[in-house]
């Protein structure tokens, strides 16, 4: 993003989109304007105002955001200064005090996107001192008026997430006592419930209880909030219990309350509240039990495909913090609002209908008591439906659930299930009675006479058991949308899963989710599959492929490139594009398409990108433009032009680095050459153990990476000095057998053709993920390679490749001779 530009929120000028600007200056500018009411005409960001240290200072100190008392924008009218450098709180304070000392401003603000500090300058008898304050004034407000808010004074905010992020940053760095994320999340739930209660049950002209003035003491604020919380516990008995308390220290409470006291959360858009709420909850989900947020854009897409209506009973049997349930409730509320507009309902009638939907239509289960509490709180914060959340083990026999749960939830009852169950190789389900309920809880075998026997396993896989439980919960004709690891949808060892999904059910949609979907928390590549229980299979299956969905493997925003290949400031979110194509019935536009079910069953692959022909079309266009003929590797095999075999295997770990024979791994295939890693050299005895005559290498053999790496498709040519080595099984050996062939292929040209952009791009749709490891399996044979039609260019490319390989080999030979003659160590 170094060269990216954005439009400055205040000035409207085009500026560089650096981290300080995008994460601090622009964010706080919006907060000042939208939440505190300051007009842009009384703010200055670009060009920056400069504060002089003395009258003859020609440079001065640049101010990130200057706030004036009127439109004059003179130094004498400077009211507040905002510094947004991404330094520590201590450095920020030092900088603020310096700037305040040299300016007429009375208030200084330091904000770096994660933390903030507010200072007031005090001038007495020629001395300047500084005092930390908990809140800054709104436009035309006095410092003494802060915290004196009536209910009708509170306004909605668009910047709640940024404010919550700053609160969390403060708590982690400064709160007294524990700063564990789960503790912070629980306490913030308590305070948000206090805020909502206070807004709902305070008359318009009465002063709110959830407030903190700069003159209030820590004890006064703490006492006020704890008294409020006692009333909240009475209101939200199914969310809170008698042991719940406000445990933040008084100073932390003052900080939190001062940041959100003048906002009306109940009037703020629910999407904004939801996004902000996850600021605290997300950090508390560590994933030991596969607990991760499903991104909201993925949830919205799944809801659009399922299309719940007001009469549907909906459940998430692995509801976690309630993301699917909250978004479903929002979707149903939109339907209620449309009906209300049609019949001209008044506000009380509309609110009553929405509340009824939350109570009657929504159910959730989670075995984690903390997450169940979060889900209840989430529903309470956004509306209602909290009574439909239960803390149970969904996989347990329903007869063992509590009486209350059994009265609300039973098998063969639900119209819709939307869920992202936990997954991970370390999450196992045990218990004979529990596993006996499931097909996937047993090991099935067929004897010679065709008789099937089943034996309960010691441990079951949590993902497949949740798939089965979800189908058990559905009534006939009910619809399931579930996210599962991609390995189930293509691996031969998991074919039972695809067969189970298709058995007696209608698989009507499959979404290929990006590998970054759950990163950085979980590396599993997943698929969302949609099934209608006990209904005939339709002829076509709706499929969609999303290459990216908004963030990279580190969780940071990822941006699109424009047609000229320049990075833009537009978030790369294919999920949103798929949502729009489906919503507007534009199937086939780019990301969505239909696939005949016969083709899916024939291939036994349910991974959408395998059938996505967008890349194939682009590569066909490129081939036409470049005058290329595309030939599949399988054709070359069938015509016996090439042969192939896989690598030898892996030596024992204790022998690596102890011998003289190279062990070649995927990372050693570099720039068409084979790199010898000294730490992987093995002794001759280990070489002899792995050696096979049928796998002896020859000069000009091609090594091709096909499994277990993000470098699948990388190639190298074997030189005379590389023949004696051991290859990992992830590397395939391709050999040109027919020197005289109808395509005119040579080993060097084949190396070039396998490295071409066309096979590289086409391979992407054939590389699947086995849990977390990429694998092209035998699908590498389907890849197309280019044959240049123009004979002159063809011969030129062949000659160039031959010369490059010769130069490489000659250079390597000279290096080896020089090394031996001059006692250079191999490093």
Coordinates of C-alpha atoms in Angstrom, one line a residue, residues 329-700:
X329 CA -32.5 -12.5 13.5
X330 CA -31.5 -9.3 11.6
X331 CA -32.6 -10.9 8.4
X332 CA -36.0 -11.9 9.9
X333 CA -36.4 -8.4 11.3
X334 CA -36.0 -6.9 7.9
X335 CA -38.9 -9.1 6.8
X336 CA -40.9 -7.9 9.8
X337 CA -40.1 -4.3 8.9
X338 CA -41.3 -4.8 5.3
X339 CA -44.5 -6.4 6.6
X340 CA -44.9 -3.5 9.0
X341 CA -44.5 -1.0 6.2
X342 CA -47.1 -2.8 4.1
X343 CA -49.7 -2.8 6.9
X344 CA -48.6 0.5 8.5
X345 CA -47.8 -0.8 11.9
X346 CA -46.8 1.7 14.6
X347 CA -43.5 1.5 16.4
X348 CA -44.8 -0.4 19.5
X349 CA -46.5 -3.0 17.2
X350 CA -43.3 -3.4 15.1
X351 CA -41.1 -3.8 18.3
X352 CA -43.5 -6.4 19.6
X353 CA -43.4 -8.4 16.3
X354 CA -39.6 -8.3 16.3
X355 CA -39.4 -9.5 19.9
X356 CA -41.7 -12.3 19.1
X357 CA -39.5 -13.4 16.2
X358 CA -36.5 -13.4 18.5
X359 CA -38.2 -15.6 21.1
X360 CA -40.0 -18.0 18.8
X361 CA -37.7 -18.5 15.8
X362 CA -34.1 -18.7 17.2
X363 CA -32.3 -21.5 19.1
X364 CA -28.7 -22.1 19.8
X365 CA -26.6 -24.6 21.7
X366 CA -23.0 -24.5 22.8
X367 CA -21.1 -26.6 25.3
X368 CA -18.9 -23.8 26.4
X369 CA -20.6 -21.9 29.2
X370 CA -18.7 -18.7 28.5
X371 CA -19.7 -18.7 24.8
X372 CA -23.3 -19.6 25.6
X373 CA -23.3 -16.5 27.9
X374 CA -21.7 -14.4 25.2
X375 CA -24.4 -15.6 22.7
X376 CA -27.2 -14.7 25.2
X377 CA -25.7 -11.3 25.8
X378 CA -25.2 -10.7 22.1
X379 CA -28.9 -11.4 21.5
X380 CA -29.9 -9.3 24.5
X381 CA -27.7 -6.4 23.2
X382 CA -29.3 -6.5 19.8
X383 CA -32.9 -7.3 20.6
X384 CA -34.1 -10.6 22.1
X385 CA -34.1 -14.3 21.7
X386 CA -31.6 -14.8 24.5
X387 CA -33.9 -17.4 26.1
X388 CA -33.4 -19.7 23.2
X389 CA -29.6 -20.2 23.9
X390 CA -28.7 -23.3 25.9
X391 CA -25.4 -24.5 27.4
X392 CA -25.3 -28.2 26.3
X393 CA -23.2 -30.7 24.4
X394 CA -25.1 -30.9 21.1
X395 CA -23.5 -34.3 20.3
X396 CA -24.8 -35.8 23.5
X397 CA -27.9 -38.0 23.5
X398 CA -30.8 -35.5 23.7
X399 CA -32.3 -37.6 26.5
X400 CA -29.3 -36.4 28.6
X401 CA -30.0 -32.7 28.0
X402 CA -31.6 -30.7 30.7
X403 CA -35.4 -30.7 30.9
X404 CA -35.6 -27.0 29.8
X405 CA -33.4 -27.8 26.7
X406 CA -35.5 -30.8 25.8
X407 CA -38.7 -28.8 25.9
X408 CA -37.3 -26.4 23.4
X409 CA -35.0 -28.5 21.2
X410 CA -35.5 -32.0 19.7
X411 CA -34.6 -34.0 16.7
X412 CA -36.5 -33.7 13.4
X413 CA -37.9 -30.3 14.5
X414 CA -36.0 -27.5 12.7
X415 CA -36.6 -25.8 9.4
X416 CA -33.1 -24.3 9.1
X417 CA -29.7 -25.0 10.5
X418 CA -26.8 -22.6 9.9
X419 CA -23.6 -23.6 11.6
X420 CA -19.8 -23.6 11.6
X421 CA -18.9 -26.5 13.9
X422 CA -15.6 -26.8 15.6
X423 CA -12.8 -28.7 13.7
X424 CA -9.3 -29.7 14.3
X425 CA -7.2 -32.8 14.4
X426 CA -6.9 -32.6 18.2
X427 CA -10.6 -32.3 18.9
X428 CA -12.0 -35.8 19.4
X429 CA -15.3 -37.0 20.7
X430 CA -15.4 -40.1 23.0
X431 CA -18.0 -42.1 24.8
X432 CA -19.6 -45.3 23.5
X433 CA -23.2 -44.1 24.3
X434 CA -22.6 -40.8 22.5
X435 CA -20.9 -42.3 19.4
X436 CA -23.5 -45.0 19.1
X437 CA -26.0 -42.4 17.9
X438 CA -24.0 -41.7 14.7
X439 CA -23.0 -43.4 11.5
X440 CA -19.7 -41.6 11.8
X441 CA -19.3 -42.8 15.3
X442 CA -18.8 -46.3 14.0
X443 CA -16.3 -48.1 11.8
X444 CA -18.0 -50.0 9.0
X445 CA -16.6 -52.9 7.1
X446 CA -17.9 -55.3 4.4
X447 CA -16.9 -59.0 4.4
X448 CA -16.5 -61.2 1.3
X449 CA -20.2 -62.0 1.3
X450 CA -21.2 -58.4 1.2
X451 CA -22.3 -58.3 4.8
X452 CA -21.8 -55.0 6.6
X453 CA -20.6 -54.9 10.2
X454 CA -20.3 -51.8 12.4
X455 CA -18.2 -51.3 15.5
X456 CA -18.3 -48.3 17.7
X457 CA -15.1 -46.3 17.5
X458 CA -13.0 -45.2 20.5
X459 CA -13.0 -41.6 19.2
X460 CA -15.1 -39.8 16.6
X461 CA -14.3 -36.8 14.5
X462 CA -16.1 -33.7 15.8
X463 CA -16.8 -32.2 12.3
X464 CA -18.5 -35.2 10.8
X465 CA -20.5 -35.9 13.9
X466 CA -21.8 -32.3 13.9
X467 CA -22.8 -32.8 10.2
X468 CA -24.8 -35.9 11.2
X469 CA -26.4 -34.2 14.3
X470 CA -27.4 -31.2 12.2
X471 CA -29.2 -33.5 9.7
X472 CA -30.9 -35.3 12.6
X473 CA -32.2 -32.0 14.0
X474 CA -33.7 -31.0 10.7
X475 CA -37.3 -31.9 9.7
X476 CA -37.8 -33.5 6.3
X477 CA -37.4 -30.7 3.7
X478 CA -35.4 -28.6 6.2
X479 CA -32.2 -26.8 5.0
X480 CA -28.7 -27.1 6.3
X481 CA -25.8 -24.7 5.6
X482 CA -22.6 -25.9 7.2
X483 CA -18.9 -25.1 7.0
X484 CA -16.6 -28.1 6.9
X485 CA -12.8 -28.6 6.1
X486 CA -12.2 -29.0 2.4
X487 CA -10.5 -32.4 2.8
X488 CA -13.9 -34.0 3.2
X489 CA -15.0 -32.9 -0.3
X490 CA -12.2 -34.5 -2.4
X491 CA -10.0 -36.9 -0.5
X492 CA -10.5 -40.6 -1.4
X493 CA -10.1 -41.5 2.3
X494 CA -13.1 -39.2 3.1
X495 CA -15.4 -40.3 0.3
X496 CA -17.9 -41.6 2.9
X497 CA -18.6 -38.0 3.9
X498 CA -19.6 -36.9 0.3
X499 CA -21.7 -40.1 -0.1
X500 CA -23.4 -39.4 3.2
X501 CA -24.2 -35.8 2.3
X502 CA -25.8 -37.0 -1.0
X503 CA -27.7 -39.9 0.5
X504 CA -31.4 -39.1 0.3
X505 CA -30.6 -35.4 0.4
X506 CA -30.6 -32.6 -2.1
X507 CA -27.2 -30.9 -2.3
X508 CA -28.2 -27.5 -3.8
X509 CA -25.3 -25.2 -3.2
X510 CA -21.5 -25.3 -2.4
X511 CA -19.3 -22.3 -1.7
X512 CA -15.5 -22.5 -2.0
X513 CA -14.3 -20.3 0.8
X514 CA -10.8 -18.7 0.7
X515 CA -8.0 -20.2 2.7
X516 CA -7.7 -16.9 4.6
X517 CA -11.2 -17.2 5.9
X518 CA -10.3 -18.2 9.5
X519 CA -6.7 -17.1 9.5
X520 CA -4.8 -16.1 11.5
X521 CA -6.7 -18.2 14.1
X522 CA -7.0 -21.4 12.1
X523 CA -5.3 -22.6 8.9
X524 CA -8.0 -25.0 7.7
X525 CA -9.3 -24.4 4.2
X526 CA -13.1 -24.8 4.2
X527 CA -16.2 -25.3 2.1
X528 CA -19.7 -24.2 2.9
X529 CA -22.2 -26.9 1.7
X530 CA -26.0 -26.5 1.6
X531 CA -28.3 -29.5 1.9
X532 CA -32.1 -30.1 1.9
X533 CA -33.0 -33.1 4.0
X534 CA -34.8 -36.1 2.4
X535 CA -35.5 -34.4 -0.9
X536 CA -34.7 -35.6 -4.4
X537 CA -31.4 -34.3 -5.8
X538 CA -31.8 -31.5 -8.4
X539 CA -30.0 -31.8 -11.7
X540 CA -27.7 -28.8 -11.1
X541 CA -25.8 -27.6 -8.0
X542 CA -25.1 -23.9 -7.5
X543 CA -21.4 -23.3 -6.9
X544 CA -19.3 -20.3 -6.2
X545 CA -15.6 -19.6 -5.8
X546 CA -14.2 -16.8 -3.6
X547 CA -10.4 -16.3 -3.9
X548 CA -10.2 -13.7 -1.2
X549 CA -12.7 -12.4 1.4
X550 CA -11.2 -9.2 2.9
X551 CA -8.1 -10.1 4.9
X552 CA -4.8 -11.9 4.5
X553 CA -3.3 -14.7 6.5
X554 CA -2.3 -12.2 9.3
X555 CA -5.9 -10.9 9.5
X556 CA -4.9 -7.6 7.9
X557 CA -7.0 -6.0 5.1
X558 CA -6.2 -7.1 1.6
X559 CA -6.8 -4.8 -1.4
X560 CA -7.7 -5.3 -5.1
X561 CA -5.5 -4.5 -8.1
X562 CA -6.9 -2.4 -10.9
X563 CA -6.7 -3.4 -14.6
X564 CA -3.3 -1.8 -14.9
X565 CA -2.0 -4.0 -12.0
X566 CA -1.9 -1.1 -9.5
X567 CA -2.9 -1.7 -5.9
X568 CA -6.1 0.1 -5.0
X569 CA -7.7 1.0 -1.7
X570 CA -10.7 -1.3 -2.4
X571 CA -11.0 -4.3 -0.1
X572 CA -10.7 -7.5 -2.0
X573 CA -13.8 -9.3 -1.0
X574 CA -15.2 -11.9 -3.4
X575 CA -17.8 -13.0 -0.8
X576 CA -19.6 -9.7 -1.3
X577 CA -19.5 -10.2 -5.1
X578 CA -21.0 -13.7 -4.8
X579 CA -23.7 -12.3 -2.5
X580 CA -24.6 -9.7 -5.1
X581 CA -24.6 -12.2 -8.0
X582 CA -27.0 -14.5 -6.0
X583 CA -29.2 -11.7 -4.7
X584 CA -29.6 -10.2 -8.2
X585 CA -30.0 -13.6 -9.9
X586 CA -26.8 -13.1 -12.0
X587 CA -25.6 -16.7 -11.8
X588 CA -22.7 -17.2 -14.2
X589 CA -21.6 -13.6 -14.2
X590 CA -18.1 -14.3 -12.7
X591 CA -18.0 -16.1 -9.3
X592 CA -21.1 -18.2 -9.5
X593 CA -22.1 -21.1 -11.8
X594 CA -24.1 -24.3 -12.0
X595 CA -22.6 -27.8 -12.3
X596 CA -24.4 -30.9 -13.3
X597 CA -24.7 -33.3 -10.4
X598 CA -23.7 -36.2 -12.7
X599 CA -20.3 -34.6 -13.3
X600 CA -19.8 -34.1 -9.5
X601 CA -20.7 -37.7 -8.8
X602 CA -18.5 -39.0 -11.6
X603 CA -15.4 -37.0 -10.3
X604 CA -16.4 -37.6 -6.7
X605 CA -15.1 -34.0 -6.1
X606 CA -17.3 -31.4 -4.4
X607 CA -14.8 -28.5 -4.5
X608 CA -16.2 -25.7 -6.6
X609 CA -13.0 -24.3 -8.0
X610 CA -12.3 -27.6 -9.7
X611 CA -15.3 -26.8 -12.0
X612 CA -14.8 -23.0 -12.2
X613 CA -14.0 -22.3 -15.8
X614 CA -13.2 -18.5 -15.4
X615 CA -9.5 -19.2 -15.3
X616 CA -9.7 -21.7 -18.1
X617 CA -11.5 -19.1 -20.3
X618 CA -8.8 -16.4 -19.4
X619 CA -6.0 -18.9 -20.3
X620 CA -7.7 -19.9 -23.5
X621 CA -7.9 -16.2 -24.4
X622 CA -4.2 -15.8 -23.6
X623 CA -3.4 -18.9 -25.7
X624 CA -5.2 -17.4 -28.7
X625 CA -3.5 -14.0 -28.2
X626 CA -0.1 -15.6 -28.0
X627 CA -0.8 -18.2 -30.8
X628 CA -0.4 -21.2 -28.5
X629 CA -1.8 -24.7 -28.6
X630 CA -2.7 -26.2 -25.2
X631 CA -1.9 -29.9 -24.6
X632 CA -2.7 -31.8 -21.5
X633 CA 0.0 -33.7 -19.6
X634 CA -2.3 -36.7 -19.7
X635 CA -2.1 -36.6 -23.6
X636 CA 1.7 -36.7 -23.4
X637 CA 1.5 -39.7 -21.0
X638 CA -1.0 -41.5 -23.2
X639 CA 1.1 -41.0 -26.2
X640 CA 4.1 -42.3 -24.2
X641 CA 6.0 -39.1 -24.9
X642 CA 6.7 -38.7 -21.2
X643 CA 6.9 -41.0 -18.2
X644 CA 6.8 -40.2 -14.5
X645 CA 7.5 -41.6 -11.0
X646 CA 7.4 -40.2 -7.5
X647 CA 10.2 -39.6 -5.0
X648 CA 12.0 -42.1 -2.8
X649 CA 10.6 -41.1 0.6
X650 CA 12.0 -39.5 3.7
X651 CA 15.2 -40.5 5.6
X652 CA 15.0 -40.9 9.4
X653 CA 15.3 -37.5 11.1
X654 CA 18.4 -38.5 13.1
X655 CA 20.4 -39.0 9.9
X656 CA 19.7 -35.6 8.4
X657 CA 22.9 -33.5 8.2
X658 CA 25.2 -36.4 9.1
X659 CA 26.3 -37.7 5.7
X660 CA 27.3 -36.6 2.1
X661 CA 24.3 -37.7 0.0
X662 CA 21.7 -34.9 -0.7
X663 CA 18.2 -35.3 0.5
X664 CA 16.1 -33.0 -1.8
X665 CA 12.9 -31.5 -0.4
X666 CA 10.3 -29.1 -1.9
X667 CA 12.1 -26.0 -0.7
X668 CA 15.2 -27.1 -2.6
X669 CA 13.6 -26.7 -6.0
X670 CA 14.7 -23.1 -6.9
X671 CA 15.0 -21.3 -10.2
X672 CA 15.0 -24.4 -12.3
X673 CA 17.9 -25.8 -10.2
X674 CA 18.3 -28.3 -7.3
X675 CA 19.7 -26.7 -4.2
X676 CA 21.8 -28.9 -1.9
X677 CA 21.1 -28.2 1.8
X678 CA 24.0 -29.2 4.0
X679 CA 21.6 -29.7 6.9
X680 CA 19.8 -32.4 4.9
X681 CA 22.8 -34.5 3.8
X682 CA 22.4 -38.2 4.7
X683 CA 24.8 -41.1 5.1
X684 CA 25.3 -43.8 2.4
X685 CA 23.6 -46.5 4.5
X686 CA 20.4 -44.4 4.6
X687 CA 20.7 -43.7 0.9
X688 CA 21.0 -47.5 0.2
X689 CA 17.9 -48.2 2.3
X690 CA 15.8 -45.7 0.3
X691 CA 17.4 -46.4 -3.1
X692 CA 15.4 -48.2 -5.8
X693 CA 16.7 -49.0 -9.3
X694 CA 13.3 -48.0 -10.8
X695 CA 13.8 -44.5 -9.5
X696 CA 17.3 -43.7 -10.7
X697 CA 17.6 -40.2 -12.0
X698 CA 19.0 -39.2 -15.4
X699 CA 20.4 -35.9 -16.6
X700 CA 17.6 -33.6 -17.9

